[in-house]
XYZ file of N, CA and C in Angstrom:
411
model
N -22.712 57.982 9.081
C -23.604 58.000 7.939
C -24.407 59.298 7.956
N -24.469 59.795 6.807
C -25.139 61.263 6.700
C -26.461 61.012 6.861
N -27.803 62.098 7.501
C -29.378 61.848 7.568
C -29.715 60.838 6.435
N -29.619 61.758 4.934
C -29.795 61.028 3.667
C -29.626 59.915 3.173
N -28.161 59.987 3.706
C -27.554 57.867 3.692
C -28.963 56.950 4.579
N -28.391 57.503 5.548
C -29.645 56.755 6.288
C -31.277 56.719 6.143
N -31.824 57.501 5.138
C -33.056 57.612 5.195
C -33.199 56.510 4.054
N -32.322 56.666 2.555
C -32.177 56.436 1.850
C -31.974 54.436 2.258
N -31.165 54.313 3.019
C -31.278 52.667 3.669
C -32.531 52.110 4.426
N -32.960 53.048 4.986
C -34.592 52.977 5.655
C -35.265 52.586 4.266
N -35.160 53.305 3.671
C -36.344 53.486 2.466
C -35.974 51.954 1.967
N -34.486 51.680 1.680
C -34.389 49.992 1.293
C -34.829 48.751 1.738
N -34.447 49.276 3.267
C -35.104 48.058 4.215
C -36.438 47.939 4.093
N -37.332 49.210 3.816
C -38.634 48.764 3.735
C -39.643 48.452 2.220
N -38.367 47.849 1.584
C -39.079 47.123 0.395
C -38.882 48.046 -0.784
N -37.906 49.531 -0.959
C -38.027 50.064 -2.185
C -37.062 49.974 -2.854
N -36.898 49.702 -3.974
C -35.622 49.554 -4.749
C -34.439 50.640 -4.641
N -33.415 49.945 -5.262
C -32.425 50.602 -4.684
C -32.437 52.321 -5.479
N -32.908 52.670 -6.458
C -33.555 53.520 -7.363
C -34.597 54.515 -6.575
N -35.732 53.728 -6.358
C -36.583 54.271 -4.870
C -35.989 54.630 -4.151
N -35.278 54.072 -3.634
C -34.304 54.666 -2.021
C -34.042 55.909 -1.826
N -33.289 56.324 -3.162
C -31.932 57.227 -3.325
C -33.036 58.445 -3.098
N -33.654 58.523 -4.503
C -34.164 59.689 -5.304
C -35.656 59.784 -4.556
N -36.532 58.724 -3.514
C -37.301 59.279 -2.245
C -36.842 59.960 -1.297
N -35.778 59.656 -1.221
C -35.279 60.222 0.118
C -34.720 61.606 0.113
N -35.218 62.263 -1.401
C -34.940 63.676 -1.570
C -35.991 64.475 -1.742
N -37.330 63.491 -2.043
C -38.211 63.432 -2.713
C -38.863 65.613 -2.341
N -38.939 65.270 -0.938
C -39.582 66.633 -0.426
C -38.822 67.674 -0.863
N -37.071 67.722 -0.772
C -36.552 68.719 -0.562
C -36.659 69.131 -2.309
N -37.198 68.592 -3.175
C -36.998 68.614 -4.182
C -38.310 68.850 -4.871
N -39.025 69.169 -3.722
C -41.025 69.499 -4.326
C -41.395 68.922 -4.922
N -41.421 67.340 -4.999
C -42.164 66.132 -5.333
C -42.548 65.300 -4.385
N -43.481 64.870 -4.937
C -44.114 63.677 -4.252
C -43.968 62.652 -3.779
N -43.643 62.234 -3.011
C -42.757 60.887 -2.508
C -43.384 59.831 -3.818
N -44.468 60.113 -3.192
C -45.211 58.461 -3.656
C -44.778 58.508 -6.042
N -44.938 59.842 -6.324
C -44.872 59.858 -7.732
C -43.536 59.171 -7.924
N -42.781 60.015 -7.026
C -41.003 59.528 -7.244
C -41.129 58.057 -7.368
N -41.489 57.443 -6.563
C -41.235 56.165 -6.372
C -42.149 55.035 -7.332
N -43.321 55.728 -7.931
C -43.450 55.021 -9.277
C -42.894 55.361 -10.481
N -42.369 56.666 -10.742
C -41.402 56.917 -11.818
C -40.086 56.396 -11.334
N -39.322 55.881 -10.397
C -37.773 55.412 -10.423
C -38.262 54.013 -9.706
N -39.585 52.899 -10.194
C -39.798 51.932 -10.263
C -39.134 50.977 -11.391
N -38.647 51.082 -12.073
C -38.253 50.602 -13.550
C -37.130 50.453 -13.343
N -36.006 51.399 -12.443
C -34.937 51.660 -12.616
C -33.781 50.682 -11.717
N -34.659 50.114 -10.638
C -34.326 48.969 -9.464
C -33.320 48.009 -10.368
N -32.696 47.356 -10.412
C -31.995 46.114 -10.505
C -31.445 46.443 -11.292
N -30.862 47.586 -11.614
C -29.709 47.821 -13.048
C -30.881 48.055 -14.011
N -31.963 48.624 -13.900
C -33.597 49.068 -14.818
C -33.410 47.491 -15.402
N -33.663 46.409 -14.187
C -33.854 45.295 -14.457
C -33.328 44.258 -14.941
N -31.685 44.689 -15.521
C -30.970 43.421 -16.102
C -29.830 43.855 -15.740
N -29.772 44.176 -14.764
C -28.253 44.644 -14.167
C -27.156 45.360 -14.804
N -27.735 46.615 -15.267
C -27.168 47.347 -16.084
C -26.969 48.825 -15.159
N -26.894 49.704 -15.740
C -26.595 50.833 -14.746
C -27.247 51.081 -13.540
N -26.354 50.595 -12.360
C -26.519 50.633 -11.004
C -27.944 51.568 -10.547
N -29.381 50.857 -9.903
C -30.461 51.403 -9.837
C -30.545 53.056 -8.492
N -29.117 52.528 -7.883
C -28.961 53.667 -6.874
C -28.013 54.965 -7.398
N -27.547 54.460 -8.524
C -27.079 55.375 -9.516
C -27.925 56.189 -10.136
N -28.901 55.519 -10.531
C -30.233 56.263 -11.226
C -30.881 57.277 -10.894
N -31.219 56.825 -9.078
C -31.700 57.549 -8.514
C -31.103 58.831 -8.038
N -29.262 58.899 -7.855
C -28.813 59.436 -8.233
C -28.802 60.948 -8.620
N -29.092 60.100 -10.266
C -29.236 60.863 -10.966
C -30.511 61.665 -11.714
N -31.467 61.050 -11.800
C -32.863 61.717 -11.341
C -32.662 62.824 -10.465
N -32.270 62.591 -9.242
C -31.956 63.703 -8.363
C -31.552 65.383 -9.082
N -30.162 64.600 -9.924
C -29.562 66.065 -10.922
C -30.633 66.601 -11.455
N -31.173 66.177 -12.141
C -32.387 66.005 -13.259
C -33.538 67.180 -12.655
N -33.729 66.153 -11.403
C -34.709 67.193 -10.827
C -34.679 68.931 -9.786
N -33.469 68.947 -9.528
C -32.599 70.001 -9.380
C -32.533 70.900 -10.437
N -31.838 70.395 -11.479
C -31.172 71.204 -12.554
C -32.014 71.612 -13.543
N -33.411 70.879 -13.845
C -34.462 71.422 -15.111
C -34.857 72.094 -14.544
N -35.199 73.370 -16.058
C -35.962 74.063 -15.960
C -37.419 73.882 -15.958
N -37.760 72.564 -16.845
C -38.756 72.040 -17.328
C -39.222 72.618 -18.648
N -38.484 73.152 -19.357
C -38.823 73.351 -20.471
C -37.794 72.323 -21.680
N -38.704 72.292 -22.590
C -38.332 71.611 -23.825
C -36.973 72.455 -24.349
N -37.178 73.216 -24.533
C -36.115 74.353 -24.989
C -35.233 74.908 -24.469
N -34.552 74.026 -23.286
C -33.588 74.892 -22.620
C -32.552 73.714 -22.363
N -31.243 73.937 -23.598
C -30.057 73.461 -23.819
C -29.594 73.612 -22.251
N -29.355 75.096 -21.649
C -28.613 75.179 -20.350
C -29.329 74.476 -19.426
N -30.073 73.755 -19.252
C -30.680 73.230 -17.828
C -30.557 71.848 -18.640
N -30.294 71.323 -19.502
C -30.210 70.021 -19.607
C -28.327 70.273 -19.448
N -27.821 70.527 -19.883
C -26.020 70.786 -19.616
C -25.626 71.214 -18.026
N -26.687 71.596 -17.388
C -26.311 71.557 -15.905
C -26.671 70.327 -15.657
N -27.813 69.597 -15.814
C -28.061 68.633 -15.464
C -27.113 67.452 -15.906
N -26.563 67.698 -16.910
C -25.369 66.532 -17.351
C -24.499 66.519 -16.786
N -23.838 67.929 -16.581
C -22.795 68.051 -15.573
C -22.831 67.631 -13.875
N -24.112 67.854 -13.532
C -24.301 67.138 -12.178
C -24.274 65.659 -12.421
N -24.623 64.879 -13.343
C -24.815 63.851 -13.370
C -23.421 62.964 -13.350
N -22.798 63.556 -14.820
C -20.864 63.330 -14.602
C -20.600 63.488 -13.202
N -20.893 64.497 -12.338
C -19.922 64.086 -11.475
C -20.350 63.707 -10.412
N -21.411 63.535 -10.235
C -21.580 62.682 -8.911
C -21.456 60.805 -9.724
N -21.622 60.375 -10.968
C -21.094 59.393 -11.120
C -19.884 59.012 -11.027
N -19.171 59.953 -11.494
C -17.730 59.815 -11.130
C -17.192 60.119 -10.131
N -18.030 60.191 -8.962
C -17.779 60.225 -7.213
C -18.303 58.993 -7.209
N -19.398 58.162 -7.308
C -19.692 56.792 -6.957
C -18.633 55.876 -7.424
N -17.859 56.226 -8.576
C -17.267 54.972 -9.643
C -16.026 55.027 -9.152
N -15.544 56.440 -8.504
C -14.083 56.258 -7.950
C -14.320 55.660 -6.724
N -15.185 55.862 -6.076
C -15.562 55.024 -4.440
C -15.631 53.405 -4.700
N -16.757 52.836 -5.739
C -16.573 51.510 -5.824
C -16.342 51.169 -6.901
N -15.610 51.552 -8.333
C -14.854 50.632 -9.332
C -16.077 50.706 -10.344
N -16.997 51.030 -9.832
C -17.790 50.743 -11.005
C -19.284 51.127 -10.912
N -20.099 51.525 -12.164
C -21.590 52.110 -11.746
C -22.708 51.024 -12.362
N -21.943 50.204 -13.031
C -22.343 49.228 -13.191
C -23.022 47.917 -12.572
N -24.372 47.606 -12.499
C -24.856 46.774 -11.633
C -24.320 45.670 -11.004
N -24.450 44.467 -12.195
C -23.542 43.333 -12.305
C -22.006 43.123 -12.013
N -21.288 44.451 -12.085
C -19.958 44.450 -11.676
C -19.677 44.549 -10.424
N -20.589 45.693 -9.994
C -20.746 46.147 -8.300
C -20.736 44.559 -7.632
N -22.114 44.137 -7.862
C -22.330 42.761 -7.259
C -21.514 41.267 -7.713
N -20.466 41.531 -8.794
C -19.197 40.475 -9.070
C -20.151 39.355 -9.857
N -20.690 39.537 -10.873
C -21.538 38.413 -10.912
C -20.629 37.707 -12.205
N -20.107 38.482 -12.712
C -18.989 37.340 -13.688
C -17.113 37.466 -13.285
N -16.936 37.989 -11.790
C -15.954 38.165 -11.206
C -15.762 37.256 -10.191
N -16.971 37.195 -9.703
C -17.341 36.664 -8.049
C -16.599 37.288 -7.040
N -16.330 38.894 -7.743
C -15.569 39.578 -6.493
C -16.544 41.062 -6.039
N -16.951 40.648 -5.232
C -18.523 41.856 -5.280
C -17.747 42.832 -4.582
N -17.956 44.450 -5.288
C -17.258 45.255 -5.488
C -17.911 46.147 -4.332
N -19.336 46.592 -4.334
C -20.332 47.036 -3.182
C -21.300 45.967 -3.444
N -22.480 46.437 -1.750
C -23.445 45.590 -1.425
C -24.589 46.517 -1.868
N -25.739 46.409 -2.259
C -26.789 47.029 -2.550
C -26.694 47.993 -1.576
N -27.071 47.672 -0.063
C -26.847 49.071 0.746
C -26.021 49.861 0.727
N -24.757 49.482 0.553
C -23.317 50.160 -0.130
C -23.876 51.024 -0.628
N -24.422 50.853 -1.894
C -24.734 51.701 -2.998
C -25.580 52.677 -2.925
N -26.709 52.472 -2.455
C -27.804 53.139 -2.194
C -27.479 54.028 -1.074
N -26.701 53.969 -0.125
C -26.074 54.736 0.884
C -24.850 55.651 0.305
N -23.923 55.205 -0.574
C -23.017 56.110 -1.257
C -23.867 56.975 -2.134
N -25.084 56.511 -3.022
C -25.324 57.014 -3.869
C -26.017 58.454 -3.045
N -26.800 58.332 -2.041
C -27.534 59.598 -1.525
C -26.559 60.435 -0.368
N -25.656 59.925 -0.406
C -24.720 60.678 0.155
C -24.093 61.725 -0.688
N -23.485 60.682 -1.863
C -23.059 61.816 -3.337
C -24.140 62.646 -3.383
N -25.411 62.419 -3.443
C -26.443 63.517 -3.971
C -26.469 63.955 -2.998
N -26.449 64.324 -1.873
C -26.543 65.073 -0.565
C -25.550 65.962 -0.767
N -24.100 65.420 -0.769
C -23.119 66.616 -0.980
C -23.165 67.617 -2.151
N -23.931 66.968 -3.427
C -24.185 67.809 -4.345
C -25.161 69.093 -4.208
N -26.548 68.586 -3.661
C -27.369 69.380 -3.127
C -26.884 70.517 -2.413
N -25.749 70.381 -1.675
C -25.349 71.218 -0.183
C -23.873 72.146 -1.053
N -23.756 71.661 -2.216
C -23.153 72.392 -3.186
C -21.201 71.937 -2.140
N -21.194 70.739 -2.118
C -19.973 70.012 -1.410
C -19.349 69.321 -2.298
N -19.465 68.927 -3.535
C -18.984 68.093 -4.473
C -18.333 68.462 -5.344
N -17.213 67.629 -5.241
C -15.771 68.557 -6.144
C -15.977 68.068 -7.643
């Protein structure tokens, strides 16, 4: 398991959503605030609450987000990098487990659970780790 995987499962075990996990556990290398991160990717935990797009996906992707802006309103190219990071580290999670989808991951109208929350939250900051380290095909 990579540092990140593992910090990112620390961060789960101790009560933060799977959303929290991902996108704290970058929080520094990324010149934010732990603690802000983790009330802005509060919402995003449980599929952003109805088991909809995977919350360690989110975090994820926040990650791109916060990498890739410029922070300006007006800048088409830093939102199109940021999309493009986002495509593909989702489509590194979705070829690993079938799906980025909350409810599917966890089989809830399959009963065939696809990943386990730690699964996820551990793939997911791994994908963003290799992205960061500029490793992601």
């Amino acid at each position: 398991m990579s540092e990140k995987g593992q910090k990112a499962l620390d961060n789960h075990h101790n009560g933060y959503n799977c959303a929290q996990s991902v996108a704290c556990a970058f929080a520094q290398e990324l010149g934010m605030d732990e603690r802000e991160v983790f009330r802005i990717m509060e919402g995003f935990g449980f599929g952003m609450g109805c088991m909809n797009t995977c919350g360690a996906v989110s975090g994820m992707t926040a990650i791109a987000g916060l990498k890739e802006s410029g922070g300006e309103p007006g800048s088409p190219a830093s939102k199109k990098a940021s999309y493009r990071a986002s495509k593909k580290m989702m489509k590194a999670f979705e070829e690993k487990n079938g799906s980025v989808i909350c409810r599917e991951l966890k089989g809830v109208e399959t009963g065939k659970l696809l990943r386990s929350c730690d699964g996820c939250v551990e793939d997911a900051a791994e994908i963003a780790e290799k992205y960061l380290k500029g490793e992601l095909e």
